[in-house]
Coordinates of C-alpha atoms in Angstrom, one line a residue:
X1 CA 0.0 0.0 0.0
X2 CA 1.3 3.5 -0.9
X3 CA 2.2 5.6 2.2
X4 CA 1.1 8.9 0.9
X5 CA 2.2 10.9 3.9
X6 CA 5.7 9.4 3.9
X7 CA 6.0 10.3 0.2
X8 CA 5.0 13.9 0.9
X9 CA 7.7 14.2 3.6
X10 CA 10.3 12.6 1.3
X11 CA 9.4 15.1 -1.5
X12 CA 9.6 18.0 0.8
X13 CA 13.0 16.9 2.3
X14 CA 14.2 16.5 -1.3
X15 CA 13.6 20.2 -1.9
X16 CA 10.1 20.5 -3.2
X17 CA 7.8 23.1 -1.7
X18 CA 5.0 20.7 -1.0
X19 CA 3.1 19.8 2.1
X20 CA -0.2 18.4 3.3
X21 CA -3.0 19.9 5.4
X22 CA -4.7 17.9 8.1
X23 CA -8.5 18.2 8.5
X24 CA -9.1 18.0 12.3
X25 CA -12.9 17.9 12.5
X26 CA -15.5 15.2 13.1
X27 CA -18.5 17.0 11.6
X28 CA -19.8 15.1 8.6
X29 CA -20.3 18.2 6.5
X30 CA -16.7 19.3 7.0
X31 CA -15.5 15.8 6.1
X32 CA -17.7 15.7 3.0
X33 CA -16.4 19.1 1.9
X34 CA -12.8 17.9 2.5
X35 CA -13.3 14.9 0.4
X36 CA -14.8 17.0 -2.4
X37 CA -11.8 19.3 -2.2
X38 CA -9.4 16.3 -2.4
X39 CA -11.2 15.0 -5.5
X40 CA -10.8 18.3 -7.2
X41 CA -7.1 18.5 -6.2
X42 CA -6.6 14.9 -7.3
X43 CA -4.7 14.3 -4.0
X44 CA -4.9 12.1 -1.0
X45 CA -6.6 13.4 2.1
X46 CA -5.3 13.5 5.7
X47 CA -8.1 13.5 8.3
X48 CA -7.4 13.6 12.0
X49 CA -9.6 13.0 14.9
X50 CA -8.7 14.8 18.1
X51 CA -8.6 13.3 21.6
X52 CA -11.5 15.6 22.5
X53 CA -13.7 14.5 19.7
X54 CA -13.0 10.8 19.5
X55 CA -11.7 8.5 22.2
X56 CA -12.1 4.9 23.5
X57 CA -15.2 6.1 25.5
X58 CA -16.8 8.2 22.8
X59 CA -15.4 11.7 23.2
X60 CA -17.8 14.6 22.8
X61 CA -19.0 13.3 19.5
X62 CA -20.0 9.9 20.9
X63 CA -17.6 8.2 18.5
X64 CA -14.8 5.8 19.2
X65 CA -11.9 5.6 16.7
X66 CA -13.5 2.7 14.8
X67 CA -16.8 4.6 14.6
X68 CA -15.0 7.7 13.2
X69 CA -13.1 5.5 10.7
X70 CA -16.4 4.0 9.5
X71 CA -18.0 7.5 9.1
X72 CA -15.1 8.7 7.0
X73 CA -15.1 5.5 4.9
X74 CA -18.9 5.7 4.3
X75 CA -18.6 9.3 3.1
X76 CA -15.6 8.5 0.9
X77 CA -17.5 5.5 -0.6
X78 CA -20.6 7.7 -1.3
X79 CA -18.5 10.3 -3.1
X80 CA -16.3 7.9 -5.1
X81 CA -13.1 8.7 -3.2
X82 CA -10.9 5.6 -2.9
X83 CA -10.2 4.5 0.7
X84 CA -6.6 4.0 -0.1
X85 CA -6.3 7.8 -0.7
X86 CA -7.4 8.4 2.9
X87 CA -4.8 8.8 5.7
X88 CA -6.3 8.8 9.2
X89 CA -4.6 10.3 12.1
X90 CA -5.0 10.8 15.8
X91 CA -4.3 14.3 17.2
X92 CA -3.2 15.2 20.7
X93 CA -3.2 11.5 21.8
X94 CA -2.1 11.5 25.5
X95 CA -3.5 12.5 28.9
X96 CA -5.2 15.7 27.6
X97 CA -8.7 14.5 28.3
X98 CA -7.9 13.4 31.8
X99 CA -5.8 16.3 33.2
X100 CA -8.0 16.4 36.3
X101 CA -6.9 12.9 37.3
X102 CA -3.6 11.9 38.9
X103 CA -0.9 11.2 36.3
X104 CA -0.8 7.4 36.5
X105 CA -4.6 7.1 36.1
X106 CA -4.5 9.7 33.2
X107 CA -1.7 7.8 31.5
X108 CA -3.5 4.5 31.8
X109 CA -6.4 6.1 30.0
X110 CA -3.9 7.6 27.4
X111 CA -2.5 4.1 26.8
X112 CA -6.1 2.8 26.0
X113 CA -6.6 5.8 23.8
X114 CA -3.5 5.2 21.7
X115 CA -4.2 1.5 21.5
X116 CA -7.7 2.1 20.2
X117 CA -6.5 4.4 17.5
X118 CA -3.7 2.1 16.3
X119 CA -6.0 -1.0 16.4
X120 CA -8.6 0.9 14.3
X121 CA -6.0 1.5 11.5
X122 CA -4.9 5.1 12.1
X123 CA -1.4 5.5 10.7
X124 CA -0.5 9.1 11.8
X125 CA -0.2 9.3 15.5
X126 CA 0.5 12.6 17.3
X127 CA 1.8 11.7 20.8
X128 CA 1.1 14.6 23.1
X129 CA 2.1 14.3 26.7
X130 CA 2.7 18.1 27.2
X131 CA -0.3 18.6 29.5
X132 CA 0.0 18.6 33.3
X133 CA -2.2 16.2 35.3
X134 CA -3.3 16.5 38.9
X135 CA -0.2 16.8 41.1
X136 CA 2.1 17.5 38.2
X137 CA 4.4 20.5 37.9
X138 CA 3.2 23.1 35.4
X139 CA 4.6 23.3 32.9
X140 CA 6.1 19.8 32.6
X141 CA 9.7 19.6 31.7
X142 CA 11.0 17.9 28.5
X143 CA 12.4 14.9 30.5
X144 CA 9.0 13.9 31.9
X145 CA 7.2 14.6 28.7
X146 CA 9.7 12.5 26.7
X147 CA 9.4 9.7 29.3
X148 CA 5.6 9.6 29.0
X149 CA 5.8 9.9 25.3
X150 CA 8.1 6.8 25.1
X151 CA 5.6 4.9 27.3
X152 CA 2.8 5.6 24.8
X153 CA 5.1 4.9 21.9
X154 CA 5.6 1.4 23.3
X155 CA 1.9 0.8 23.5
X156 CA 1.4 2.1 19.9
X157 CA 4.2 -0.1 18.6
X158 CA 2.9 -3.2 20.4
X159 CA -0.6 -2.6 19.0
X160 CA 0.9 -2.1 15.5
X161 CA 2.9 -5.3 15.7
X162 CA -0.1 -7.3 16.8
X163 CA -2.0 -5.8 13.9
X164 CA 0.7 -6.6 11.4
X165 CA 1.2 -2.9 10.5
X166 CA 4.2 -1.8 12.4
X167 CA 6.0 -0.2 9.4
X168 CA 2.9 1.8 8.5
X169 CA 2.7 3.9 11.6
X170 CA 4.2 7.4 11.4
X171 CA 4.6 9.6 14.5
X172 CA 4.6 13.3 15.5
X173 CA 6.2 14.5 18.7
X174 CA 6.8 17.9 20.4
X175 CA 6.4 19.6 23.7
X176 CA 5.6 23.1 22.5
X177 CA 2.1 22.2 21.5
X178 CA -0.6 24.9 21.2
X179 CA -3.8 24.2 23.2
X180 CA -6.2 22.0 21.2
X181 CA -8.8 24.1 19.4
X182 CA -7.1 27.5 19.9
X183 CA -6.1 29.6 22.9
X184 CA -8.3 29.8 26.0
X185 CA -7.4 33.4 26.7
X186 CA -6.9 36.6 24.8
X187 CA -3.4 36.4 23.4
X188 CA -0.6 38.9 23.4
X189 CA 2.3 38.6 20.9
X190 CA 3.8 35.2 20.5
X191 CA 7.4 34.2 20.2
X192 CA 8.5 31.2 18.1
X193 CA 10.1 28.2 19.7
X194 CA 13.8 28.8 20.3
X195 CA 16.2 26.7 18.3
X196 CA 17.8 25.4 21.5
X197 CA 14.5 24.3 22.9
X198 CA 13.6 22.5 19.7
X199 CA 16.9 20.7 19.7
X200 CA 16.6 19.8 23.4
X201 CA 13.1 18.3 22.7
X202 CA 14.5 16.1 19.9
X203 CA 17.5 14.9 21.9
X204 CA 15.5 14.1 25.0
X205 CA 12.9 12.2 23.0
X206 CA 15.6 10.4 21.1
X207 CA 17.2 9.3 24.4
X208 CA 13.8 8.4 26.0
X209 CA 13.0 6.1 23.1
X210 CA 16.5 4.5 23.3
X211 CA 15.9 3.9 27.0
X212 CA 12.9 1.7 26.2
X213 CA 14.7 0.0 23.2
X214 CA 12.6 2.0 20.6
X215 CA 15.4 4.0 19.0
X216 CA 15.0 1.9 15.8
X217 CA 11.7 3.7 15.1
X218 CA 13.3 7.2 14.8
X219 CA 13.0 7.2 11.0
X220 CA 9.2 7.0 11.5
X221 CA 9.2 10.1 13.6
X222 CA 8.2 12.5 10.7
X223 CA 7.4 15.8 12.4
X224 CA 8.1 17.9 15.4
X225 CA 5.5 20.3 16.7
X226 CA 7.0 23.7 17.4
X227 CA 5.5 27.1 17.8
X228 CA 6.0 29.3 14.6
X229 CA 4.2 32.1 16.5
X230 CA 0.9 31.3 14.8
X231 CA -2.3 31.2 16.8
X232 CA -5.9 32.6 17.2
X233 CA -8.0 33.4 20.1
X234 CA -11.6 34.5 20.3
X235 CA -11.3 37.8 18.4
X236 CA -7.7 37.9 17.0
X237 CA -5.5 36.0 14.6
X238 CA -1.8 36.1 15.0
X239 CA -0.3 35.8 11.5
X240 CA 2.9 34.0 10.6
X241 CA 6.0 36.2 10.1
X242 CA 8.8 34.1 8.5
X243 CA 11.6 36.5 9.6
X244 CA 11.2 35.3 13.1
X245 CA 11.8 31.6 12.4
X246 CA 15.0 31.7 10.3
X247 CA 17.2 30.2 13.1
X248 CA 14.4 27.7 14.2
X249 CA 14.3 26.3 10.7
X250 CA 18.0 25.3 10.8
X251 CA 17.1 22.8 13.5
X252 CA 16.1 20.5 10.7
X253 CA 19.4 20.7 8.9
X254 CA 20.7 17.4 10.4
X255 CA 17.3 15.6 10.6
X256 CA 17.0 14.0 7.1
X257 CA 13.4 12.6 7.7
X258 CA 11.9 15.3 9.8
X259 CA 9.6 18.3 9.1
X260 CA 7.7 20.7 11.3
X261 CA 4.0 20.4 12.0
X262 CA 2.0 23.6 12.5
X263 CA -1.0 23.6 14.8
X264 CA -3.7 26.4 15.0
X265 CA -3.1 27.6 11.4
X266 CA -6.8 28.4 11.1
X267 CA -7.6 31.8 9.5
X268 CA -4.1 32.3 8.1
X269 CA -4.1 34.0 4.7
X270 CA -3.0 32.0 1.7
X271 CA 0.4 33.7 1.4
X272 CA 1.1 33.0 5.1
X273 CA 0.2 29.3 4.7
X274 CA 2.4 29.1 1.6
X275 CA 5.3 30.6 3.5
X276 CA 4.8 28.1 6.3
X277 CA 5.1 25.2 3.9
X278 CA 8.2 26.8 2.2
X279 CA 9.7 27.2 5.7
X280 CA 9.3 23.4 6.4
X281 CA 6.0 23.4 8.3
X282 CA 5.0 20.7 5.8
X283 CA 2.0 19.6 7.8
X284 CA -0.7 22.3 8.5
X285 CA -3.5 21.6 11.0
X286 CA -6.9 23.1 10.5
X287 CA -10.1 22.5 12.5
X288 CA -12.1 25.2 14.2
X289 CA -11.7 27.4 11.1
X290 CA -13.7 24.8 9.1
X291 CA -16.7 24.6 11.5
X292 CA -16.5 28.4 11.7
X293 CA -17.0 28.6 8.0
X294 CA -19.8 26.1 8.2
X295 CA -21.5 28.1 10.9
X296 CA -21.2 31.2 8.8
X297 CA -22.9 29.5 6.0
X298 CA -25.7 28.0 8.2
X299 CA -26.4 31.4 9.8
X300 CA -26.6 32.9 6.2
X301 CA -29.1 30.2 5.3
X302 CA -31.1 31.0 8.5
X303 CA -31.3 34.6 7.4
X304 CA -32.5 33.5 4.0
X305 CA -35.0 31.3 5.7
X306 CA -36.3 34.3 7.7
X307 CA -37.1 36.0 4.4
X308 CA -38.8 33.1 2.7
X309 CA -40.5 30.9 5.3
X310 CA -43.4 31.8 7.6
X311 CA -42.4 32.3 11.2
X312 CA -44.3 29.3 12.5
X313 CA -42.4 27.0 10.1
X314 CA -38.9 28.2 10.5
X315 CA -36.0 26.2 12.0
X316 CA -34.9 29.0 14.3
X317 CA -31.5 27.4 14.2
X318 CA -29.6 30.4 15.6
X319 CA -32.1 30.7 18.5
X320 CA -31.9 26.9 19.2
X321 CA -28.1 27.0 19.3
X322 CA -28.2 29.9 21.7
X323 CA -30.7 28.2 24.0
X324 CA -28.7 25.0 24.1
X325 CA -25.4 26.8 24.8
X326 CA -27.0 28.6 27.7
X327 CA -28.6 25.4 29.0
X328 CA -25.3 23.4 28.7
X329 CA -22.6 26.1 29.2
X330 CA -19.8 23.6 30.0
X331 CA -18.1 23.9 26.6
X332 CA -17.8 27.8 26.6
X333 CA -18.3 29.4 30.0
X334 CA -14.7 28.9 31.1
X335 CA -13.4 30.4 27.8
X336 CA -15.6 33.5 27.1
X337 CA -15.0 36.3 29.5
X338 CA -16.6 39.8 29.6
X339 CA -20.1 41.2 29.9
X340 CA -23.1 39.1 29.1
X341 CA -23.3 40.9 25.7
X342 CA -19.7 40.2 24.9
X343 CA -20.2 36.5 25.9
X344 CA -23.2 36.4 23.6
X345 CA -21.2 37.7 20.6
X346 CA -18.4 35.2 21.4
X347 CA -20.8 32.3 21.7
X348 CA -22.0 33.0 18.1
X349 CA -19.0 34.4 16.3
X350 CA -15.7 33.7 18.1
X351 CA -12.7 32.4 16.1
X352 CA -12.3 29.7 18.7
X353 CA -15.7 28.5 17.7
X354 CA -16.8 26.8 20.9
X355 CA -20.1 26.5 19.2
X356 CA -18.8 23.5 17.3
X357 CA -19.3 21.3 20.4
X358 CA -23.1 21.8 20.1
X359 CA -23.7 20.5 16.5
X360 CA -24.2 16.9 17.7
X361 CA -26.9 18.1 20.2
X362 CA -30.3 16.5 19.3
X363 CA -32.2 19.8 19.3
X364 CA -29.5 21.4 17.1
X365 CA -29.5 18.5 14.7
X366 CA -33.3 18.7 14.4
X367 CA -33.2 22.5 13.7
X368 CA -30.4 22.1 11.1
X369 CA -32.4 19.4 9.3
X370 CA -35.5 21.5 9.3
X371 CA -33.5 24.4 7.8
X372 CA -32.3 22.3 5.0
X373 CA -35.7 20.8 4.5
X374 CA -37.4 24.2 4.4
X375 CA -35.0 25.7 1.8
X376 CA -34.7 22.5 -0.3
X377 CA -38.4 22.8 -1.2
X378 CA -37.9 26.4 -2.4
X379 CA -36.1 28.1 -5.3
X380 CA -33.9 30.5 -3.4
X381 CA -33.9 33.8 -5.2
X382 CA -30.4 34.7 -6.5
X383 CA -30.4 38.2 -5.0
X384 CA -30.8 36.5 -1.5
X385 CA -27.8 34.3 -2.2
X386 CA -25.9 37.4 -3.3
X387 CA -26.9 39.2 -0.1
X388 CA -25.9 36.5 2.4
X389 CA -23.4 34.3 0.5
X390 CA -21.7 36.5 -2.1
X391 CA -18.8 34.1 -2.8
X392 CA -21.2 31.2 -3.5
X393 CA -23.4 33.6 -5.5
X394 CA -20.5 34.2 -7.9
X395 CA -20.1 30.5 -8.5
X396 CA -23.8 29.9 -8.9
X397 CA -23.9 32.7 -11.5
X398 CA -20.9 31.2 -13.3
X399 CA -22.7 27.8 -13.4
X400 CA -20.2 26.1 -11.1
X401 CA -22.4 25.6 -8.1
X402 CA -26.0 24.5 -7.6
X403 CA -28.2 26.9 -5.6
X404 CA -29.1 24.1 -3.3
X405 CA -28.7 24.8 0.4
X406 CA -26.4 21.8 1.2
X407 CA -24.3 22.5 -1.9
X408 CA -23.9 26.1 -0.7
X409 CA -22.7 25.0 2.7
X410 CA -20.2 22.5 1.4
X411 CA -18.8 25.2 -0.9
X412 CA -18.6 27.7 2.0
X413 CA -16.5 25.1 4.0
X414 CA -14.3 24.6 0.9
X415 CA -13.6 28.3 0.9
X416 CA -11.6 27.7 4.1
X417 CA -9.8 24.7 2.5
X418 CA -8.9 26.3 -0.8
X419 CA -6.0 28.3 0.7
X420 CA -4.5 25.1 2.2
X421 CA -4.8 23.4 -1.2
X422 CA -2.9 26.3 -2.9
X423 CA -0.2 26.3 -0.2
X424 CA 0.4 22.6 -0.1
X425 CA 0.0 21.8 -3.8
X426 CA 1.7 24.7 -5.7
X427 CA 1.2 24.5 -9.4
X428 CA 4.8 25.1 -10.4
X429 CA 7.0 23.1 -8.0
X430 CA 9.7 22.9 -10.7
X431 CA 10.3 26.6 -10.3
X432 CA 10.7 26.5 -6.5
X433 CA 13.4 24.6 -4.5
X434 CA 14.2 24.6 -0.8
X435 CA 17.5 24.7 0.9
X436 CA 17.9 22.9 4.3
X437 CA 17.4 26.2 6.1
X438 CA 14.2 26.9 4.3
X439 CA 15.5 29.7 2.1
X440 CA 14.1 29.8 -1.4
X441 CA 15.8 29.6 -4.8
X442 CA 13.5 30.8 -7.5

């Protein structure tokens, strides 16, 4: 079987300005839009489930790794996308979900989490032991993180051996890992990981793996997570500035099989994403930005519905979401500060998109279905599409997109994927080559 991700890393290390983006979302519409984009790009697709979304107990989506795999496979089959062009990954696999437990109990759960992902056939495994558990120092030092990572690596390798797929598993490591899903707090300026810190992380992990007789798997460590000073919070996006990472990039000079992985790249402009890939962040993670785009589209459809459907028959999707978020505030109230009005705005429109946790709610699912049903039975006037979804309107007018509500939403999501496609699959790779430090020769 072709190892698509391995080939991308090899091409990048050989000097081509190529990369891959990782779709970190469990929402079926986001997954469907991602498959459609990959079909257009004629590329493989990397989809990653996070430890918050999918775990051995169900996560907030109610899915275990095998359930999520089958969801992705079913969508791919329906759309005619070959399963062997899918790469499944597990993101932030470690004790993140169990930080309130003592470290040993959290790590036992983390072992079960990693085992479940590997046994379900996931081949890109991000081992993240950077989070402090009850009783731990904060932050954890590299030594303890590396020791715990080696412990989970042993579990993953044993599970892979038992499944007959040991050589297929590729790993991502790193201690400077942005918070899953974006920052909790309002951010100030960020500083990139220092070169010394990145080198120390590599060496301490290399030694920890050797201590448990796993140094032979180092060639399958394909990426290191470091901070390129890229993030977003509720109201602000911190853009990539390549001048600040010149020295950091040189950490890879003597690592022939290693690239950087960039987390929290949501909302970066196309040019910034392209620079990240050129500067050896060859794996770009995106998640909340995709459900943010979906939410924008669904709110636009709800506004269109208000113009076309009698009040008694409307879905009231926006109101249903607000009600359920207030009734079940656990996913947002520790994140959104300020006055009640500021919290209301954040609940609906924040970049960190805590609203994404509420799409699986039964009441919200029913309202979303009613919205689609209401508008599917109508011919939506083009001026209304122009008013609320101008980018989709342009494609409808050009004959490239049906004015069907679900098609409009999928296309809105793809508008957040298209910059990643342009950054990772540049049209003229023959004109761009990379040096080991990431400088360009054009």
